[in-house]
Coordinates of N, CA and C in Angstrom, one line a residue:
M983 N 0.8 -1.2 0.0 CA 0.0 0.0 0.0 C 0.8 1.3 0.0
P984 N 2.1 1.2 0.4 CA 2.9 2.5 0.4 C 3.0 3.1 -1.0
V985 N 3.1 2.2 -2.0 CA 3.2 2.7 -3.4 C 1.9 3.4 -3.8
L986 N 0.8 2.9 -3.4 CA -0.5 3.5 -3.7 C -0.7 4.8 -3.0
D987 N -0.2 4.9 -1.7 CA -0.3 6.1 -1.0 C 0.6 7.2 -1.6
S988 N 1.8 6.8 -2.0 CA 2.7 7.7 -2.7 C 2.1 8.3 -4.0
V989 N 1.6 7.4 -4.8 CA 1.0 7.8 -6.1 C -0.2 8.7 -5.8
T990 N -1.0 8.4 -4.8 CA -2.2 9.2 -4.4 C -1.7 10.6 -4.0
L991 N -0.7 10.7 -3.1 CA -0.2 12.0 -2.7 C 0.4 12.8 -3.8
R992 N 1.1 12.2 -4.7 CA 1.6 12.9 -5.8 C 0.6 13.4 -6.8
A993 N -0.5 12.6 -7.0 CA -1.6 13.0 -7.8 C -2.3 14.2 -7.2
R994 N -2.5 14.1 -5.9 CA -3.2 15.2 -5.2 C -2.4 16.5 -5.3
D995 N -1.1 16.4 -5.0 CA -0.3 17.6 -5.1 C -0.3 18.2 -6.5
A996 N -0.3 17.3 -7.5 CA -0.3 17.8 -8.9 C -1.6 18.5 -9.2
I997 N -2.7 17.9 -8.8 CA -4.0 18.5 -9.0 C -4.1 19.9 -8.3
K998 N -3.6 19.9 -7.0 CA -3.6 21.1 -6.2 C -2.8 22.2 -6.9
G999 N -1.7 21.9 -7.5 CA -0.8 22.8 -8.2 C -1.5 23.3 -9.4
I1000 N -2.1 22.5 -10.2 CA -2.7 22.9 -11.4 C -4.0 23.8 -11.1
W1001 N -4.7 23.5 -10.1 CA -5.8 24.4 -9.7 C -5.4 25.7 -9.3
R1002 N -4.3 25.8 -8.5 CA -3.7 27.1 -8.2 C -3.3 27.9 -9.4
E1003 N -2.6 27.2 -10.3 CA -2.2 27.9 -11.5 C -3.4 28.3 -12.4
A1004 N -4.4 27.5 -12.5 CA -5.6 27.8 -13.3 C -6.3 29.0 -12.6
A1005 N -6.4 29.0 -11.3 CA -7.1 30.1 -10.6 C -6.3 31.5 -10.9
K1006 N -5.0 31.5 -10.8 CA -4.3 32.7 -11.1 C -4.4 33.1 -12.5
F1007 N -4.3 32.1 -13.4 CA -4.5 32.3 -14.8 C -5.9 32.9 -15.1
G1008 N -6.9 32.4 -14.3 CA -8.3 32.8 -14.5 C -8.5 34.3 -14.0
V1009 N -7.8 34.7 -12.9 CA -7.9 36.1 -12.4 C -7.3 37.0 -13.5
I1010 N -6.1 36.7 -14.0 CA -5.5 37.5 -15.0 C -6.4 37.5 -16.2
G1011 N -6.9 36.4 -16.6 CA -7.8 36.3 -17.8 C -9.0 37.1 -17.6
A1012 N -9.6 37.1 -16.4 CA -10.9 37.8 -16.2 C -10.6 39.3 -16.3
L1013 N -9.5 39.8 -15.7 CA -9.2 41.2 -15.8 C -8.8 41.6 -17.3
A1014 N -8.1 40.7 -18.0 CA -7.8 41.0 -19.4 C -9.1 41.0 -20.2
F1015 N -10.1 40.1 -19.9 CA -11.3 40.1 -20.5 C -12.1 41.4 -20.4
V1016 N -12.0 42.0 -19.2 CA -12.7 43.3 -19.0 C -12.0 44.4 -19.9
I1017 N -10.6 44.3 -19.9 CA -9.9 45.3 -20.7 C -10.2 45.1 -22.2
D1018 N -10.2 43.9 -22.6 CA -10.4 43.6 -24.0 C -11.8 44.0 -24.4
N1019 N -12.8 43.4 -23.8 CA -14.2 43.7 -24.2 C -14.7 45.1 -23.9
G1020 N -14.2 45.7 -22.7 CA -14.5 47.1 -22.4 C -13.9 48.0 -23.5
G1021 N -12.6 47.7 -23.8 CA -12.0 48.5 -24.8 C -12.6 48.4 -26.2
Y1022 N -13.0 47.2 -26.5 CA -13.6 47.0 -27.8 C -14.9 47.8 -27.9
N1023 N -15.8 47.7 -26.9 CA -17.1 48.4 -26.9 C -16.9 49.9 -26.9
L1024 N -15.9 50.4 -26.2 CA -15.6 51.8 -26.2 C -15.2 52.3 -27.6
L1025 N -14.3 51.5 -28.2 CA -13.8 51.8 -29.5 C -14.9 51.8 -30.6
V1026 N -15.7 50.8 -30.5 CA -16.7 50.6 -31.6 C -18.0 51.3 -31.3
F1027 N -18.5 51.2 -30.1 CA -19.9 51.7 -29.7 C -19.8 53.0 -28.9
G1028 N -18.6 53.4 -28.4 CA -18.5 54.6 -27.6 C -19.2 54.5 -26.3
L1029 N -19.3 55.6 -25.6 CA -20.0 55.7 -24.3 C -21.5 55.6 -24.5
P1030 N -22.2 55.1 -23.6 CA -23.7 55.1 -23.7 C -24.3 56.5 -24.0
G1031 N -25.2 56.5 -25.0 CA -25.8 57.8 -25.3 C -25.0 58.5 -26.4
G1032 N -23.8 58.0 -26.7 CA -23.0 58.7 -27.7 C -23.4 58.3 -29.1
E1033 N -22.6 58.8 -30.1 CA -22.9 58.4 -31.5 C -22.0 57.3 -32.0
G1034 N -21.3 56.7 -31.2 CA -20.4 55.6 -31.6 C -19.0 55.9 -31.2
G1035 N -18.2 54.8 -31.2 CA -16.8 55.0 -30.9 C -15.9 55.5 -32.1
V1036 N -14.7 55.7 -31.8 CA -13.7 56.2 -32.8 C -13.4 55.2 -33.8
M1037 N -13.7 53.9 -33.6 CA -13.4 52.9 -34.5 C -14.7 52.2 -34.9
R1038 N -15.8 52.9 -35.0 CA -17.1 52.3 -35.3 C -17.2 51.7 -36.7
T1039 N -16.4 52.2 -37.6 CA -16.4 51.7 -38.9 C -15.3 50.6 -39.2
A1040 N -14.6 50.3 -38.1 CA -13.5 49.3 -38.2 C -13.5 48.3 -37.1
P1041 N -14.6 47.5 -36.9 CA -14.7 46.6 -35.8 C -13.7 45.5 -35.7
V1042 N -13.2 45.0 -36.8 CA -12.2 44.0 -36.7 C -10.9 44.6 -36.3
Q1043 N -10.5 45.8 -36.8 CA -9.3 46.4 -36.3 C -9.4 46.8 -34.8
A1044 N -10.6 47.2 -34.4 CA -10.9 47.6 -33.0 C -10.7 46.3 -32.1
S1045 N -11.1 45.2 -32.6 CA -10.9 43.9 -31.9 C -9.4 43.6 -31.7
V1046 N -8.6 43.9 -32.8 CA -7.2 43.7 -32.7 C -6.5 44.7 -31.7
V1047 N -6.9 45.9 -31.7 CA -6.4 46.9 -30.7 C -6.7 46.5 -29.3
A1048 N -8.0 46.2 -29.0 CA -8.4 45.8 -27.7 C -7.8 44.5 -27.2
T1049 N -7.7 43.6 -28.1 CA -7.1 42.3 -27.7 C -5.6 42.5 -27.5
G1050 N -4.9 43.3 -28.3 CA -3.5 43.6 -28.1 C -3.2 44.2 -26.8
T1051 N -4.1 45.2 -26.4 CA -3.9 45.8 -25.1 C -4.1 44.8 -23.9
A1052 N -5.1 44.0 -24.1 CA -5.3 43.0 -23.0 C -4.2 42.0 -23.0
A1053 N -3.6 41.7 -24.1 CA -2.5 40.7 -24.2 C -1.3 41.3 -23.4
L1054 N -1.0 42.6 -23.6 CA 0.1 43.2 -22.8 C -0.1 43.1 -21.3
F1055 N -1.3 43.4 -20.9 CA -1.7 43.2 -19.5 C -1.4 41.8 -19.1
S1056 N -1.9 40.8 -19.9 CA -1.8 39.4 -19.6 C -0.3 39.0 -19.5
W1057 N 0.5 39.5 -20.4 CA 1.9 39.2 -20.3 C 2.5 39.5 -18.9
V1058 N 2.3 40.7 -18.5 CA 2.9 41.2 -17.2 C 2.3 40.3 -16.1
G1059 N 1.0 40.2 -16.1 CA 0.3 39.4 -15.0 C 0.7 38.0 -14.9
N1060 N 0.7 37.3 -16.1 CA 1.1 35.9 -16.0 C 2.6 35.7 -15.8
R1061 N 3.4 36.6 -16.3 CA 4.9 36.4 -16.1 C 5.3 36.6 -14.7
Y1062 N 4.7 37.7 -14.1 CA 5.2 38.1 -12.8 C 4.3 37.6 -11.6
W1063 N 3.2 36.9 -11.9 CA 2.3 36.4 -10.9 C 2.0 34.9 -11.1
T1064 N 1.3 34.6 -12.2 CA 0.9 33.2 -12.4 C 2.1 32.3 -12.5
Y1065 N 3.0 32.6 -13.3 CA 4.1 31.7 -13.6 C 5.5 32.3 -13.1
R1066 N 5.4 33.1 -12.1 CA 6.6 33.7 -11.6 C 7.7 32.8 -11.2
D1067 N 7.4 31.5 -10.8 CA 8.4 30.6 -10.4 C 8.8 29.7 -11.6
Q1068 N 8.1 29.8 -12.7 CA 8.3 28.9 -13.8 C 8.9 29.5 -15.0
H1069 N 8.8 30.8 -15.1 CA 9.3 31.5 -16.4 C 10.8 31.4 -16.4
G1070 N 11.3 31.4 -17.6 CA 12.8 31.3 -17.9 C 13.5 32.6 -17.8
R1071 N 14.8 32.5 -17.9 CA 15.6 33.8 -17.8 C 15.7 34.4 -19.2
R1072 N 15.4 33.7 -20.2 CA 15.5 34.2 -21.6 C 14.2 34.9 -21.9
V1073 N 14.1 36.2 -21.5 CA 12.9 37.0 -21.6 C 12.5 37.2 -23.1
T1074 N 13.5 37.4 -24.0 CA 13.2 37.6 -25.4 C 12.5 36.4 -26.0
R1075 N 13.1 35.3 -25.8 CA 12.5 34.0 -26.3 C 11.1 33.8 -25.8
E1076 N 10.9 34.0 -24.5 CA 9.6 33.9 -23.8 C 8.6 34.9 -24.4
L1077 N 9.0 36.1 -24.6 CA 8.2 37.1 -25.1 C 7.7 36.8 -26.5
V1078 N 8.7 36.3 -27.3 CA 8.3 36.0 -28.7 C 7.3 34.8 -28.7
L1079 N 7.5 33.8 -27.9 CA 6.5 32.7 -27.8 C 5.2 33.2 -27.3
F1080 N 5.2 34.1 -26.3 CA 4.0 34.7 -25.8 C 3.2 35.4 -26.9
L1081 N 4.0 36.2 -27.6 CA 3.4 37.0 -28.7 C 2.8 36.1 -29.8
V1082 N 3.5 35.0 -30.1 CA 3.0 34.0 -31.1 C 1.7 33.4 -30.6
A1083 N 1.7 33.0 -29.3 CA 0.5 32.4 -28.7 C -0.7 33.4 -28.7
N1084 N -0.4 34.6 -28.4 CA -1.4 35.6 -28.3 C -1.8 36.1 -29.7
G1085 N -0.9 36.0 -30.7 CA -1.3 36.2 -32.1 C -2.3 35.2 -32.6
V1086 N -2.1 34.0 -32.2 CA -3.1 33.0 -32.6 C -4.4 33.2 -31.8
G1087 N -4.3 33.6 -30.6 CA -5.5 33.9 -29.8 C -6.2 35.1 -30.4
L1088 N -5.5 36.1 -30.8 CA -6.0 37.3 -31.4 C -6.7 37.0 -32.7
A1089 N -6.1 36.1 -33.5 CA -6.8 35.7 -34.7 C -8.0 35.0 -34.5
I1090 N -8.1 34.1 -33.5 CA -9.3 33.4 -33.1 C -10.4 34.4 -32.7
T1091 N -10.1 35.3 -31.9 CA -11.1 36.3 -31.4 C -11.5 37.2 -32.6
A1092 N -10.6 37.8 -33.3 CA -11.0 38.6 -34.4 C -11.7 37.8 -35.5
G1093 N -11.3 36.5 -35.6 CA -12.0 35.7 -36.6 C -13.4 35.5 -36.4
T1094 N -13.8 35.3 -35.1 CA -15.2 35.2 -34.8 C -16.0 36.5 -35.1
V1095 N -15.4 37.6 -34.9 CA -16.0 38.9 -35.2 C -16.2 39.0 -36.8
F1096 N -15.1 38.6 -37.5 CA -15.2 38.5 -38.9 C -16.3 37.7 -39.4
V1097 N -16.4 36.5 -38.9 CA -17.5 35.5 -39.3 C -18.8 36.1 -39.0
S1098 N -19.0 36.7 -37.8 CA -20.3 37.3 -37.4 C -20.7 38.5 -38.3
R1099 N -19.7 39.4 -38.6 CA -20.0 40.6 -39.4 C -20.0 40.3 -40.9
Q1100 N -19.0 39.7 -41.4 CA -18.8 39.5 -42.8 C -19.6 38.4 -43.4
L1101 N -19.6 37.2 -42.7 CA -20.2 36.1 -43.3 C -21.7 35.9 -42.9
L1102 N -22.0 36.3 -41.7 CA -23.4 36.2 -41.2 C -24.2 37.5 -41.3
G1103 N -23.5 38.6 -41.6 CA -24.1 39.9 -41.7 C -24.7 40.5 -40.5
L1104 N -24.2 40.1 -39.3 CA -24.7 40.6 -38.0 C -23.9 41.8 -37.6
D1105 N -24.5 42.8 -37.1 CA -23.7 44.0 -36.7 C -24.2 44.7 -35.4
S1106 N -24.9 44.0 -34.6 CA -25.4 44.6 -33.3 C -24.3 44.4 -32.2
A1107 N -24.5 45.2 -31.2 CA -23.6 45.0 -30.0 C -23.7 43.6 -29.5
L1108 N -24.9 43.1 -29.4 CA -25.1 41.7 -28.9 C -24.4 40.7 -29.8
S1109 N -24.6 40.8 -31.1 CA -23.9 39.8 -32.0 C -22.4 39.9 -31.9
D1110 N -21.9 41.2 -31.9 CA -20.4 41.4 -31.7 C -19.9 40.8 -30.4
N1111 N -20.6 41.1 -29.3 CA -20.1 40.6 -28.1 C -20.3 39.1 -27.9
T1112 N -21.3 38.5 -28.5 CA -21.4 37.1 -28.5 C -20.3 36.4 -29.3
A1113 N -20.0 37.0 -30.5 CA -18.9 36.5 -31.3 C -17.6 36.6 -30.5
R1114 N -17.4 37.7 -29.9 CA -16.1 37.9 -29.1 C -16.0 37.0 -27.9
I1115 N -17.1 36.8 -27.2 CA -17.0 35.9 -26.1 C -16.7 34.4 -26.5
L1116 N -17.3 34.0 -27.6 CA -17.0 32.7 -28.2 C -15.5 32.6 -28.6
G1117 N -15.1 33.7 -29.2 CA -13.6 33.7 -29.6 C -12.7 33.8 -28.4
W1118 N -13.1 34.5 -27.4 CA -12.4 34.6 -26.1 C -12.2 33.2 -25.5
V1119 N -13.3 32.5 -25.4 CA -13.3 31.2 -24.8 C -12.3 30.2 -25.5
L1120 N -12.5 30.2 -26.9 CA -11.6 29.3 -27.7 C -10.1 29.8 -27.6
A1121 N -9.9 31.1 -27.6 CA -8.5 31.6 -27.5 C -7.9 31.3 -26.1
T1122 N -8.8 31.4 -25.1 CA -8.3 31.2 -23.7 C -7.8 29.8 -23.5
L1123 N -8.6 28.8 -24.0 CA -8.2 27.4 -23.9 C -6.9 27.2 -24.7
F1124 N -6.8 27.8 -25.8 CA -5.5 27.6 -26.6 C -4.3 28.3 -25.8
R1125 N -4.5 29.5 -25.3 CA -3.5 30.2 -24.6 C -3.0 29.4 -23.3
F1126 N -4.0 28.9 -22.5 CA -3.6 28.2 -21.3 C -2.7 27.0 -21.7
Y1127 N -3.1 26.3 -22.7 CA -2.2 25.1 -23.1 C -0.9 25.7 -23.6
A1128 N -0.8 26.7 -24.4 CA 0.4 27.2 -25.0 C 1.3 27.8 -23.9
Y1129 N 0.8 28.5 -22.9 CA 1.6 29.1 -21.9 C 2.2 28.0 -21.1
R1130 N 1.5 27.0 -20.7 CA 2.0 25.9 -19.9 C 3.0 25.0 -20.6
R1131 N 2.8 24.8 -21.9 CA 3.6 23.9 -22.6 C 4.8 24.5 -23.3
Y1132 N 4.7 25.8 -23.7 CA 5.8 26.4 -24.5 C 6.3 27.7 -24.0
V1133 N 5.5 28.5 -23.4 CA 5.9 29.9 -23.1 C 6.6 30.0 -21.7
F1134 N 5.9 29.7 -20.6 CA 6.4 29.9 -19.3 C 6.9 28.6 -18.7
V1135 N 8.1 28.2 -19.3 CA 8.7 27.0 -18.8 C 10.2 27.3 -18.5
A1136 N 10.6 26.8 -17.3 CA 11.9 27.0 -16.9 C 12.9 26.3 -17.9
P1137 N 14.1 26.9 -18.1 CA 15.0 26.3 -19.1 C 15.6 25.0 -18.5

């Protein structure tokens, strides 16, 4: 039974560790979500009661700007909080991998807006935000995997 106890303890510790990591990643992700979606809505739809945002005629580009800003926040939060004990010393390499992972995530999120606007012909705030949330979920799943596997790994 000592082998079974040892395996059980190691499995429990691994699960505890991944839950802590996922919780921190989730906090950073939730804040980045607010930055991303709040920024997008301000850029495209403006303040409530206004005539629209400064990028109202460029929703896909607004999605790129908002997602890029959120990604910068995410880089700092994940590097110095979520993965502070796991990131490597080669910051440039790590940053490049982070940008590649977030570029894919950005394409996923902007792609759902493109599909909604260009292919389905939807242009309301509800359809844009629904498309962005779907894109955000898909991109977040991809980023969590990429960060753990490729970006924030000790050398």
